[in-house]
Tab-separated table of C-alpha atoms in Angstrom:
chain	number	residue	atom	x	y	z
A	1	MET	CA	-8.965	-48.516	-182.848
A	2	SER	CA	-5.293	-48.511	-181.877
A	3	GLU	CA	-4.577	-49.274	-178.260
A	4	ARG	CA	-3.351	-46.323	-176.263
A	5	VAL	CA	-1.215	-47.262	-173.318
A	6	LEU	CA	-1.793	-45.094	-170.287
A	7	LEU	CA	-0.180	-45.082	-166.914
A	8	GLY	CA	-2.135	-47.201	-164.467
A	9	ASP	CA	-4.091	-45.427	-161.772
A	10	GLU	CA	-1.664	-45.860	-158.905
A	11	VAL	CA	1.350	-45.232	-161.096
A	12	LEU	CA	-0.282	-42.051	-162.347
A	13	ARG	CA	-0.912	-40.787	-158.834
A	14	GLN	CA	2.630	-41.530	-157.783
A	15	PHE	CA	3.951	-39.837	-160.909
A	16	LEU	CA	1.903	-36.745	-160.148
A	17	ALA	CA	3.122	-36.743	-156.544
A	18	ASP	CA	6.706	-36.940	-157.761
A	19	GLU	CA	6.233	-34.198	-160.359
A	20	LEU	CA	4.226	-31.869	-158.162
A	21	PRO	CA	7.120	-29.644	-157.027
A	22	SER	CA	8.324	-29.227	-160.593
A	23	ILE	CA	4.914	-28.477	-162.086
A	24	ARG	CA	4.166	-25.967	-159.314
A	25	ARG	CA	7.369	-24.087	-160.116
A	26	TYR	CA	6.462	-24.181	-163.781
A	27	ALA	CA	2.979	-22.854	-163.035
A	28	LEU	CA	4.393	-20.033	-160.917
A	29	SER	CA	6.754	-18.998	-163.677
A	30	LEU	CA	3.744	-18.854	-166.004
A	31	THR	CA	1.283	-17.090	-163.751
A	32	GLY	CA	3.526	-15.025	-161.494
A	33	SER	CA	1.138	-15.654	-158.635
A	34	MET	CA	1.265	-18.352	-155.950
A	35	ASP	CA	-2.502	-18.616	-155.737
A	36	ASP	CA	-2.960	-18.758	-159.484
A	37	ALA	CA	-0.147	-21.273	-159.818
A	38	ASP	CA	-1.725	-23.680	-157.359
A	39	ASP	CA	-5.138	-23.187	-158.954
A	40	ILE	CA	-3.695	-24.097	-162.337
A	41	VAL	CA	-1.870	-27.077	-160.874
A	42	GLN	CA	-5.001	-28.346	-159.175
A	43	SER	CA	-6.948	-28.064	-162.429
A	44	THR	CA	-4.106	-29.843	-164.200
A	45	VAL	CA	-4.064	-32.693	-161.732
A	46	GLU	CA	-7.847	-33.080	-161.813
A	47	LYS	CA	-7.840	-33.117	-165.590
A	48	VAL	CA	-5.014	-35.602	-165.842
A	49	LEU	CA	-6.598	-37.949	-163.311
A	50	ILE	CA	-9.592	-38.141	-165.603
A	51	SER	CA	-7.881	-38.226	-168.985
A	52	GLY	CA	-4.759	-40.110	-167.974
A	53	LEU	CA	-1.191	-39.724	-169.161
A	54	PRO	CA	0.550	-41.821	-171.794
A	55	VAL	CA	3.401	-44.041	-170.669
A	56	GLU	CA	5.547	-42.442	-173.324
A	57	ALA	CA	6.603	-38.904	-172.371
A	58	PRO	CA	4.109	-38.366	-169.536
A	59	LYS	CA	6.022	-35.311	-168.364
A	60	ALA	CA	5.667	-33.525	-171.696
A	61	TRP	CA	1.938	-34.230	-171.679
A	62	LEU	CA	1.584	-32.994	-168.125
A	63	VAL	CA	3.356	-29.752	-168.999
A	64	ARG	CA	1.194	-29.348	-172.063
A	65	VAL	CA	-2.029	-29.763	-170.062
A	66	CYS	CA	-0.814	-27.199	-167.526
A	67	ARG	CA	0.232	-24.787	-170.212
A	68	ASN	CA	-3.091	-25.076	-172.072
A	69	LEU	CA	-5.010	-24.398	-168.879
A	70	TRP	CA	-2.865	-21.320	-168.339
A	71	ILE	CA	-3.598	-20.144	-171.879
A	72	ASP	CA	-7.332	-20.633	-171.281
A	73	GLU	CA	-7.095	-18.717	-168.034
A	74	ILE	CA	-5.340	-15.682	-169.436
A	75	ARG	CA	-7.838	-15.485	-172.241
A	76	LYS	CA	-10.602	-15.227	-169.721
A	77	ARG	CA	-8.956	-12.562	-167.672
A	78	LYS	CA	-9.398	-8.881	-168.183
A	79	VAL	CA	-6.355	-7.411	-169.916
A	80	ARG	CA	-4.981	-4.240	-168.446
A	81	ASP	CA	-3.117	-1.733	-170.520
A	82	HIS	CA	0.546	-1.709	-169.832
A	83	ASP	CA	3.789	-1.498	-171.803
A	84	VAL	CA	4.617	-4.751	-173.498
A	85	TYR	CA	8.113	-5.335	-174.704
A	86	SER	CA	7.956	-5.816	-178.454
A	87	GLU	CA	10.444	-7.091	-180.916
A	88	GLU	CA	10.642	-5.986	-184.494
A	89	GLY	CA	9.156	-8.493	-186.859
A	90	GLU	CA	7.342	-10.450	-184.140
A	91	ALA	CA	3.674	-10.193	-183.269
A	92	VAL	CA	3.124	-9.030	-179.729
A	93	SER	CA	0.251	-10.641	-177.900
A	94	GLN	CA	-1.676	-9.014	-175.140
A	95	VAL	CA	-0.474	-10.245	-171.792
A	96	ALA	CA	-2.995	-10.807	-169.077
A	97	ASN	CA	-1.577	-8.783	-166.242
A	98	ILE	CA	-1.457	-11.174	-163.360
A	99	ASP	CA	0.082	-9.388	-160.434
A	100	PRO	CA	3.060	-11.167	-158.967
A	101	LYS	CA	2.555	-12.017	-155.321
A	102	PRO	CA	5.850	-13.178	-153.962
A	103	VAL	CA	6.006	-15.164	-150.767
A	104	GLU	CA	6.814	-13.012	-147.778
A	105	THR	CA	10.573	-13.032	-147.438
A	106	ASN	CA	13.107	-10.480	-146.348
A	107	ALA	CA	12.719	-7.076	-147.954
A	108	GLU	CA	15.657	-7.425	-150.340
A	109	GLU	CA	14.523	-10.785	-151.630
A	110	SER	CA	10.975	-9.579	-151.887
A	111	GLU	CA	12.076	-6.655	-153.992
A	112	ARG	CA	14.164	-8.912	-156.209
A	113	PHE	CA	11.300	-11.298	-156.790
A	114	SER	CA	9.004	-8.396	-157.512
A	115	ALA	CA	11.392	-7.194	-160.189
A	116	ILE	CA	11.579	-10.643	-161.721
A	117	GLY	CA	7.833	-11.043	-161.639
A	118	HIS	CA	7.393	-7.695	-163.280
A	119	ALA	CA	9.893	-8.570	-165.984
A	120	LEU	CA	8.139	-11.878	-166.623
A	121	ASP	CA	4.854	-10.093	-166.812
A	122	ARG	CA	6.215	-7.918	-169.578
A	123	LEU	CA	7.317	-10.814	-171.729
A	124	THR	CA	5.022	-12.004	-174.452
A	125	ASP	CA	3.060	-15.175	-173.691
A	126	GLU	CA	5.177	-17.095	-176.178
A	127	HIS	CA	8.423	-16.042	-174.578
A	128	ARG	CA	7.174	-16.580	-171.073
A	129	GLU	CA	5.941	-20.091	-171.696
A	130	ILE	CA	8.987	-21.208	-173.610
A	131	LEU	CA	11.394	-19.881	-170.989
A	132	SER	CA	9.344	-21.577	-168.310
A	133	MET	CA	9.556	-24.881	-170.115
A	134	VAL	CA	13.291	-24.724	-170.762
A	135	VAL	CA	14.662	-22.904	-167.730
A	136	VAL	CA	12.195	-23.879	-165.008
A	137	GLU	CA	11.063	-27.300	-166.201
A	138	GLY	CA	14.385	-28.220	-167.765
A	139	MET	CA	12.800	-29.559	-170.918
A	140	SER	CA	14.959	-30.187	-173.953
A	141	TYR	CA	14.324	-28.354	-177.192
A	142	ALA	CA	12.975	-31.564	-178.675
A	143	GLN	CA	10.510	-31.963	-175.814
A	144	VAL	CA	9.416	-28.346	-176.104
A	145	ALA	CA	9.055	-28.737	-179.862
A	146	GLU	CA	6.766	-31.698	-179.303
A	147	ALA	CA	4.748	-29.987	-176.579
A	148	LEU	CA	4.241	-26.781	-178.579
A	149	GLU	CA	4.158	-28.480	-181.991
A	150	LEU	CA	6.967	-26.336	-183.326
A	151	PRO	CA	10.126	-27.095	-185.276
A	152	VAL	CA	13.198	-27.446	-183.081
A	153	GLY	CA	14.836	-24.562	-184.924
A	154	THR	CA	11.953	-22.283	-183.985
A	155	VAL	CA	12.240	-23.391	-180.360
A	156	MET	CA	15.927	-22.573	-180.380
A	157	SER	CA	15.492	-19.081	-181.785
A	158	ARG	CA	12.462	-18.326	-179.624
A	159	VAL	CA	14.257	-19.398	-176.443
A	160	ALA	CA	17.213	-17.224	-177.373
A	161	ARG	CA	15.045	-14.165	-177.942
A	162	ALA	CA	13.033	-14.763	-174.795
A	163	ARG	CA	16.181	-15.102	-172.774
A	164	THR	CA	17.649	-11.938	-174.251
A	165	ASN	CA	14.472	-9.985	-173.566
A	166	LEU	CA	14.274	-11.172	-169.978
A	167	ARG	CA	17.922	-10.489	-169.433
A	168	ARG	CA	17.587	-6.965	-170.779
A	169	MET	CA	14.588	-6.249	-168.594
A	170	LEU	CA	16.385	-7.511	-165.520
A	171	ALA	CA	19.510	-5.501	-166.238
A	172	PRO	CA	18.333	-2.526	-168.291
A	173	THR	CA	21.296	-0.346	-167.411
A	174	GLU	CA	23.843	-2.552	-169.169
B	1	MET	CA	25.488	-4.308	-173.478
B	2	GLU	CA	27.302	-4.934	-176.696
B	3	ASP	CA	24.969	-5.928	-179.504
B	4	LEU	CA	25.603	-9.468	-180.583
B	5	ALA	CA	24.631	-11.137	-183.796
B	6	GLU	CA	21.414	-13.079	-183.531
B	7	LYS	CA	23.220	-16.267	-184.430
B	8	ASP	CA	25.684	-15.767	-181.603
B	9	ILE	CA	22.853	-15.195	-179.157
B	10	GLU	CA	21.248	-18.430	-180.304
B	11	LEU	CA	24.519	-20.291	-179.912
B	12	LEU	CA	25.048	-18.981	-176.414
B	13	SER	CA	21.473	-19.752	-175.441
B	14	ALA	CA	21.660	-23.281	-176.859
B	15	TYR	CA	25.003	-23.816	-175.141
B	16	LEU	CA	23.422	-22.843	-171.842
B	17	ASP	CA	20.718	-25.452	-172.446
B	18	GLY	CA	23.158	-28.183	-173.407
B	19	GLU	CA	21.777	-28.320	-176.914
B	20	LEU	CA	25.014	-27.925	-178.873
B	21	ASP	CA	26.894	-30.931	-180.124
B	22	ALA	CA	30.519	-31.565	-179.150
B	23	ALA	CA	31.987	-29.758	-182.131
B	24	GLN	CA	29.781	-26.711	-181.695
B	25	THR	CA	30.546	-26.594	-177.988
B	26	LYS	CA	34.278	-26.750	-178.589
B	27	ALA	CA	34.107	-24.016	-181.225
B	28	LEU	CA	32.037	-21.744	-178.985
B	29	LYS	CA	34.320	-22.237	-176.014
B	30	GLU	CA	37.296	-21.256	-178.160
B	31	ARG	CA	35.439	-18.180	-179.352
B	32	MET	CA	34.531	-17.158	-175.822
B	33	LEU	CA	38.211	-17.234	-174.915
B	34	ALA	CA	39.008	-14.938	-177.825
B	35	GLU	CA	35.875	-12.768	-177.553
B	36	PRO	CA	35.213	-11.788	-173.932
B	37	HIS	CA	31.925	-10.067	-174.772
B	38	LEU	CA	30.500	-13.481	-175.641
B	39	ARG	CA	31.482	-14.747	-172.222
B	40	ARG	CA	29.906	-11.697	-170.588
B	41	GLU	CA	26.644	-12.230	-172.455
B	42	LEU	CA	26.592	-15.885	-171.463
B	43	GLU	CA	27.075	-14.959	-167.824
B	44	ALA	CA	24.285	-12.403	-168.067
B	45	MET	CA	21.961	-15.029	-169.566
B	46	GLN	CA	22.915	-17.473	-166.842
B	47	SER	CA	22.211	-14.876	-164.193
B	48	ALA	CA	18.753	-14.199	-165.651
B	49	ASP	CA	18.066	-17.948	-165.716
B	50	GLU	CA	19.054	-18.262	-162.084
B	51	MET	CA	16.762	-15.416	-161.145
B	52	LEU	CA	13.896	-17.013	-163.018
B	53	SER	CA	14.529	-20.362	-161.334
B	54	ALA	CA	14.723	-18.695	-157.929
B	55	PHE	CA	11.473	-16.869	-158.596
B	56	ALA	CA	9.709	-20.083	-159.558
B	57	GLY	CA	11.277	-21.912	-156.632
B	58	GLN	CA	9.498	-19.659	-154.145
B	59	ILE	CA	6.517	-21.965	-154.301
B	60	ASP	CA	8.563	-24.826	-152.839
B	61	ASP	CA	8.201	-23.265	-149.402
B	62	ARG	CA	4.481	-22.850	-149.708
B	63	PRO	CA	2.404	-25.702	-148.268
B	64	LEU	CA	0.275	-27.611	-150.708
B	65	PRO	CA	-3.315	-26.390	-150.822
B	66	GLU	CA	-5.513	-28.787	-148.930
B	67	ALA	CA	-7.480	-29.866	-151.970
B	68	LEU	CA	-4.336	-30.702	-153.914
B	69	ASP	CA	-2.811	-32.482	-150.957
B	70	ARG	CA	-5.937	-34.564	-150.644
B	71	ILE	CA	-5.941	-35.548	-154.300
B	72	ILE	CA	-2.271	-36.446	-154.420
B	73	GLY	CA	-2.043	-37.748	-150.887
B	74	GLU	CA	-4.116	-40.797	-151.811
B	75	SER	CA	-1.012	-42.364	-153.307
B	76	GLU	CA	1.732	-43.704	-151.052
B	77	GLY	CA	4.117	-40.886	-150.240
B	78	THR	CA	3.431	-37.418	-151.553
B	79	GLN	CA	7.001	-36.376	-152.100
B	80	GLY	CA	9.964	-38.291	-153.486
B	81	GLY	CA	7.973	-41.392	-154.282
B	82	HIS	CA	9.533	-44.780	-154.624
B	83	VAL	CA	8.398	-45.541	-158.144
B	84	GLN	CA	11.394	-46.001	-160.354
B	85	GLN	CA	11.773	-43.133	-162.810
B	86	GLN	CA	12.679	-45.523	-165.601
B	87	ALA	CA	9.184	-46.942	-165.487
B	88	TYR	CA	7.731	-43.819	-167.076
B	89	GLY	CA	9.684	-44.014	-170.276
B	90	PHE	CA	9.500	-47.617	-171.316
B	91	PHE	CA	7.587	-49.332	-174.106
B	92	ALA	CA	10.204	-49.222	-176.723
B	93	ALA	CA	9.380	-51.847	-179.347
B	94	ALA	CA	10.479	-54.955	-177.484
B	95	ALA	CA	11.597	-53.603	-174.093
B	96	ALA	CA	9.954	-54.580	-170.840
B	97	VAL	CA	10.646	-52.927	-167.490
B	98	PHE	CA	9.820	-53.927	-163.960
B	99	LEU	CA	7.067	-51.649	-162.732
B	100	LEU	CA	6.301	-51.917	-159.062
B	101	VAL	CA	3.073	-50.312	-158.128
B	102	GLY	CA	1.152	-50.123	-154.902
B	103	GLY	CA	-2.190	-51.052	-156.356
B	104	PHE	CA	-3.437	-53.345	-159.057
B	105	PHE	CA	-6.662	-53.799	-160.979
B	106	ILE	CA	-8.426	-51.163	-158.905
B	107	THR	CA	-9.786	-53.678	-156.428
B	108	GLN	CA	-6.454	-54.490	-154.808
B	109	GLU	CA	-4.546	-52.229	-152.479
B	110	GLN	CA	-2.496	-54.621	-150.338
B	111	PRO	CA	-0.336	-57.564	-151.360
B	112	GLU	CA	-2.481	-59.966	-149.339
B	113	ASP	CA	-5.361	-59.062	-151.614
B	114	PHE	CA	-3.738	-61.229	-154.257
B	115	ALA	CA	-4.626	-64.385	-152.332
B	116	TRP	CA	-7.081	-65.247	-155.078
B	117	LEU	CA	-4.125	-65.779	-157.419
B	118	ASP	CA	-3.078	-68.766	-155.342
B	119	ASP	CA	-6.132	-70.774	-156.235
B	120	LEU	CA	-7.554	-69.479	-159.496
B	121	PRO	CA	-6.863	-71.721	-162.488
B	122	SER	CA	-6.137	-70.201	-165.868
B	123	GLY	CA	-9.177	-69.525	-167.959
B	124	LYS	CA	-11.514	-69.280	-164.972
B	125	ARG	CA	-13.067	-65.884	-164.331
B	126	LEU	CA	-13.511	-64.490	-160.835
B	127	GLU	CA	-16.269	-61.930	-160.494
B	128	THR	CA	-15.278	-58.754	-158.630
B	129	GLU	CA	-16.949	-55.486	-157.753
B	130	ASN	CA	-15.225	-53.895	-160.739
B	131	GLY	CA	-16.097	-56.642	-163.207
B	132	TYR	CA	-13.842	-59.634	-163.115
B	133	VAL	CA	-10.300	-60.884	-163.052
B	134	GLU	CA	-9.083	-63.826	-165.075
B	135	VAL	CA	-5.777	-65.587	-165.313
B	136	ILE	CA	-4.711	-65.921	-168.920
B	137	ALA	CA	-1.612	-68.029	-168.445
B	138	THR	CA	0.971	-69.199	-165.940
B	139	PHE	CA	4.637	-69.450	-166.819
B	140	ARG	CA	8.079	-69.682	-165.326
B	141	GLN	CA	10.580	-66.905	-165.716
B	142	VAL	CA	14.229	-67.509	-166.481
B	143	ASP	CA	15.063	-66.506	-162.894
B	144	GLY	CA	12.952	-69.376	-161.583
B	145	SER	CA	10.006	-67.374	-160.323
B	146	ILE	CA	6.485	-68.285	-161.304
B	147	CYS	CA	4.346	-65.667	-162.998
B	148	ARG	CA	0.743	-65.294	-163.981
B	149	GLU	CA	-0.694	-63.094	-166.696
B	150	VAL	CA	-3.962	-61.608	-165.516
B	151	ILE	CA	-6.664	-59.580	-167.175
B	152	SER	CA	-9.573	-57.426	-166.046
B	153	PRO	CA	-11.919	-55.121	-167.971
B	154	THR	CA	-9.483	-52.259	-167.548
B	155	ASN	CA	-6.045	-53.732	-167.027
B	156	GLN	CA	-3.699	-56.458	-168.105
B	157	ALA	CA	-0.856	-57.387	-165.819
B	158	VAL	CA	1.894	-59.820	-165.008
B	159	LEU	CA	2.441	-60.818	-161.391
B	160	CYS	CA	5.248	-63.048	-160.184
B	161	ARG	CA	6.181	-64.766	-156.991
B	162	SER	CA	9.464	-66.071	-155.732
B	163	GLU	CA	9.616	-69.795	-154.998
B	164	SER	CA	11.542	-69.252	-151.794
B	165	GLU	CA	8.705	-67.447	-150.069
B	166	VAL	CA	5.705	-69.432	-149.037
B	167	ARG	CA	3.342	-67.151	-147.211
B	168	GLU	CA	0.019	-67.562	-148.928
B	169	GLY	CA	-1.023	-64.606	-151.026
B	170	ALA	CA	1.747	-62.413	-149.713
B	171	ASP	CA	4.300	-62.828	-152.447
B	172	TRP	CA	2.659	-61.924	-155.696
B	173	GLN	CA	4.475	-58.857	-156.975
B	174	ILE	CA	3.184	-56.794	-159.890
B	175	MET	CA	5.822	-56.775	-162.593
B	176	LEU	CA	3.825	-54.951	-165.225
B	177	ASP	CA	0.406	-53.357	-165.154
B	178	VAL	CA	-1.014	-51.841	-168.317
B	179	ALA	CA	-4.267	-49.979	-168.738
B	180	ARG	CA	-6.527	-51.329	-171.425
B	181	SER	CA	-8.053	-47.952	-172.038
B	182	ASP	CA	-9.680	-48.585	-175.388
B	183	VAL	CA	-11.430	-51.794	-174.542
B	184	PRO	CA	-15.139	-51.292	-173.799
B	185	ALA	CA	-16.295	-53.022	-170.660
B	186	GLY	CA	-17.348	-56.554	-171.322
B	187	SER	CA	-15.832	-56.758	-174.772
B	188	PHE	CA	-13.243	-59.265	-175.848
B	189	GLN	CA	-9.651	-58.428	-176.442
B	190	PRO	CA	-7.379	-61.272	-177.425
B	191	ALA	CA	-4.953	-62.209	-174.686
B	192	GLY	CA	-1.528	-60.968	-175.606
B	193	ALA	CA	-2.895	-58.157	-177.730
B	194	ASN	CA	-1.004	-55.752	-175.562
B	195	GLN	CA	2.454	-55.289	-176.961
B	196	ALA	CA	4.045	-54.424	-173.660
B	197	ILE	CA	2.723	-57.540	-171.962
B	198	ASP	CA	3.786	-59.636	-174.947
B	199	ALA	CA	7.238	-58.104	-174.890
B	200	TYR	CA	7.609	-58.776	-171.192
B	201	VAL	CA	6.531	-62.377	-171.459
B	202	SER	CA	8.714	-63.000	-174.500
B	203	GLU	CA	11.738	-61.623	-172.769
B	204	HIS	CA	11.303	-63.394	-169.447
B	205	ILE	CA	9.588	-66.707	-170.099
B	206	ASP	CA	11.553	-69.895	-169.570
B	207	GLY	CA	10.181	-72.415	-172.008
B	208	ALA	CA	6.475	-72.517	-172.686
B	209	VAL	CA	3.364	-71.548	-170.793
B	210	LEU	CA	2.433	-74.155	-168.174
B	211	SER	CA	-0.152	-76.704	-169.115
B	212	ALA	CA	-3.392	-77.001	-167.184
B	213	GLU	CA	-2.057	-80.098	-165.368
B	214	GLU	CA	1.238	-78.445	-164.463
B	215	GLU	CA	-0.647	-75.455	-163.150
B	216	ARG	CA	-3.072	-77.622	-161.170
B	217	GLN	CA	-0.179	-79.381	-159.440
B	218	LEU	CA	1.405	-76.080	-158.504
B	219	ILE	CA	-1.837	-74.798	-157.041
B	220	GLU	CA	-2.259	-77.981	-155.007
B	221	ASN	CA	1.321	-77.771	-153.779
B	222	ASN	CA	0.936	-74.131	-152.801
B	223	TRP	CA	3.177	-73.105	-155.669
B	224	HIS	CA	6.026	-75.400	-154.768
B	225	ASP	CA	7.432	-77.850	-157.269
């Protein structure tokens, strides 16, 4: 059996503490809900504390665990009917409609975040997760390719389409 | 919005992510000067990115849920920890990196807990609540410090002390600590089987591993020559 090198216990905890802000932002961009984001992050942390993280690319693994838990969660949720932005030639998956619950801020900011949350909610799961990885988590295309087990070329084109879709939904009058 | 070719959208998107090489970047920048609609699309993409980042960043102001705080808070410092970022990405074929951690071999939490290293000869096993610890070898590093390679059922580590500091048990610093995740409890794994430990020792050792007599003298002299 080949030896798998994992982060030691204390190193793992410190790594998780350091990455917590980033993974929470990532989870919020996936779920659109503060409560759901922290639930996903807690499940991620609990899972990783049991299974460990490899010393090579621990961040990519952490993101993958979080993302997979999100996928599991949306599959369990009841899907509501709503308009889903579709793109010719691409399969459109059902999006679990998780209502965005922005933090209480001033009215203008609250309205802006609501609009963003709504736009995110209308993206396909594929587009939402890939934008979250690249824009929110700052992962490279190579890292995303590894995490999602996709060719880099597919990552590049999918990011571009996701970005275009989000941009159109946020500025539909252009 | 002016419809752009799919390829141009991909180029702009990849440019935004820093994924174009130097030649591609230069070519795109020249095109954006000549084709303002490309520049406008890039700015629109950037604006959408910023909105997405701002949306996700809302959670920064939200306190950690108690359960999560409790889980993470068991490590030293919950935000902006002191562990060097480079430690997460090492283990290239022959590279070894200093990895300072707050705990070691599960049983230890404070530096003074390493007092047992002062007196334990190589090859002798010390029973602990989590199994055992055993010194595999003692050696000098090229910087003059004395190091000991230690093993437990779950970990293999290298700890070193500086010769200039004499407080008993207080100066053993963990240089490398590797989980031995695939080794069943109680089973034998050849010392040095771990590539990272081997790489570290190979890179830092000055001469050969100390003999039993050399080690005994050091122990008797409280690790002074």
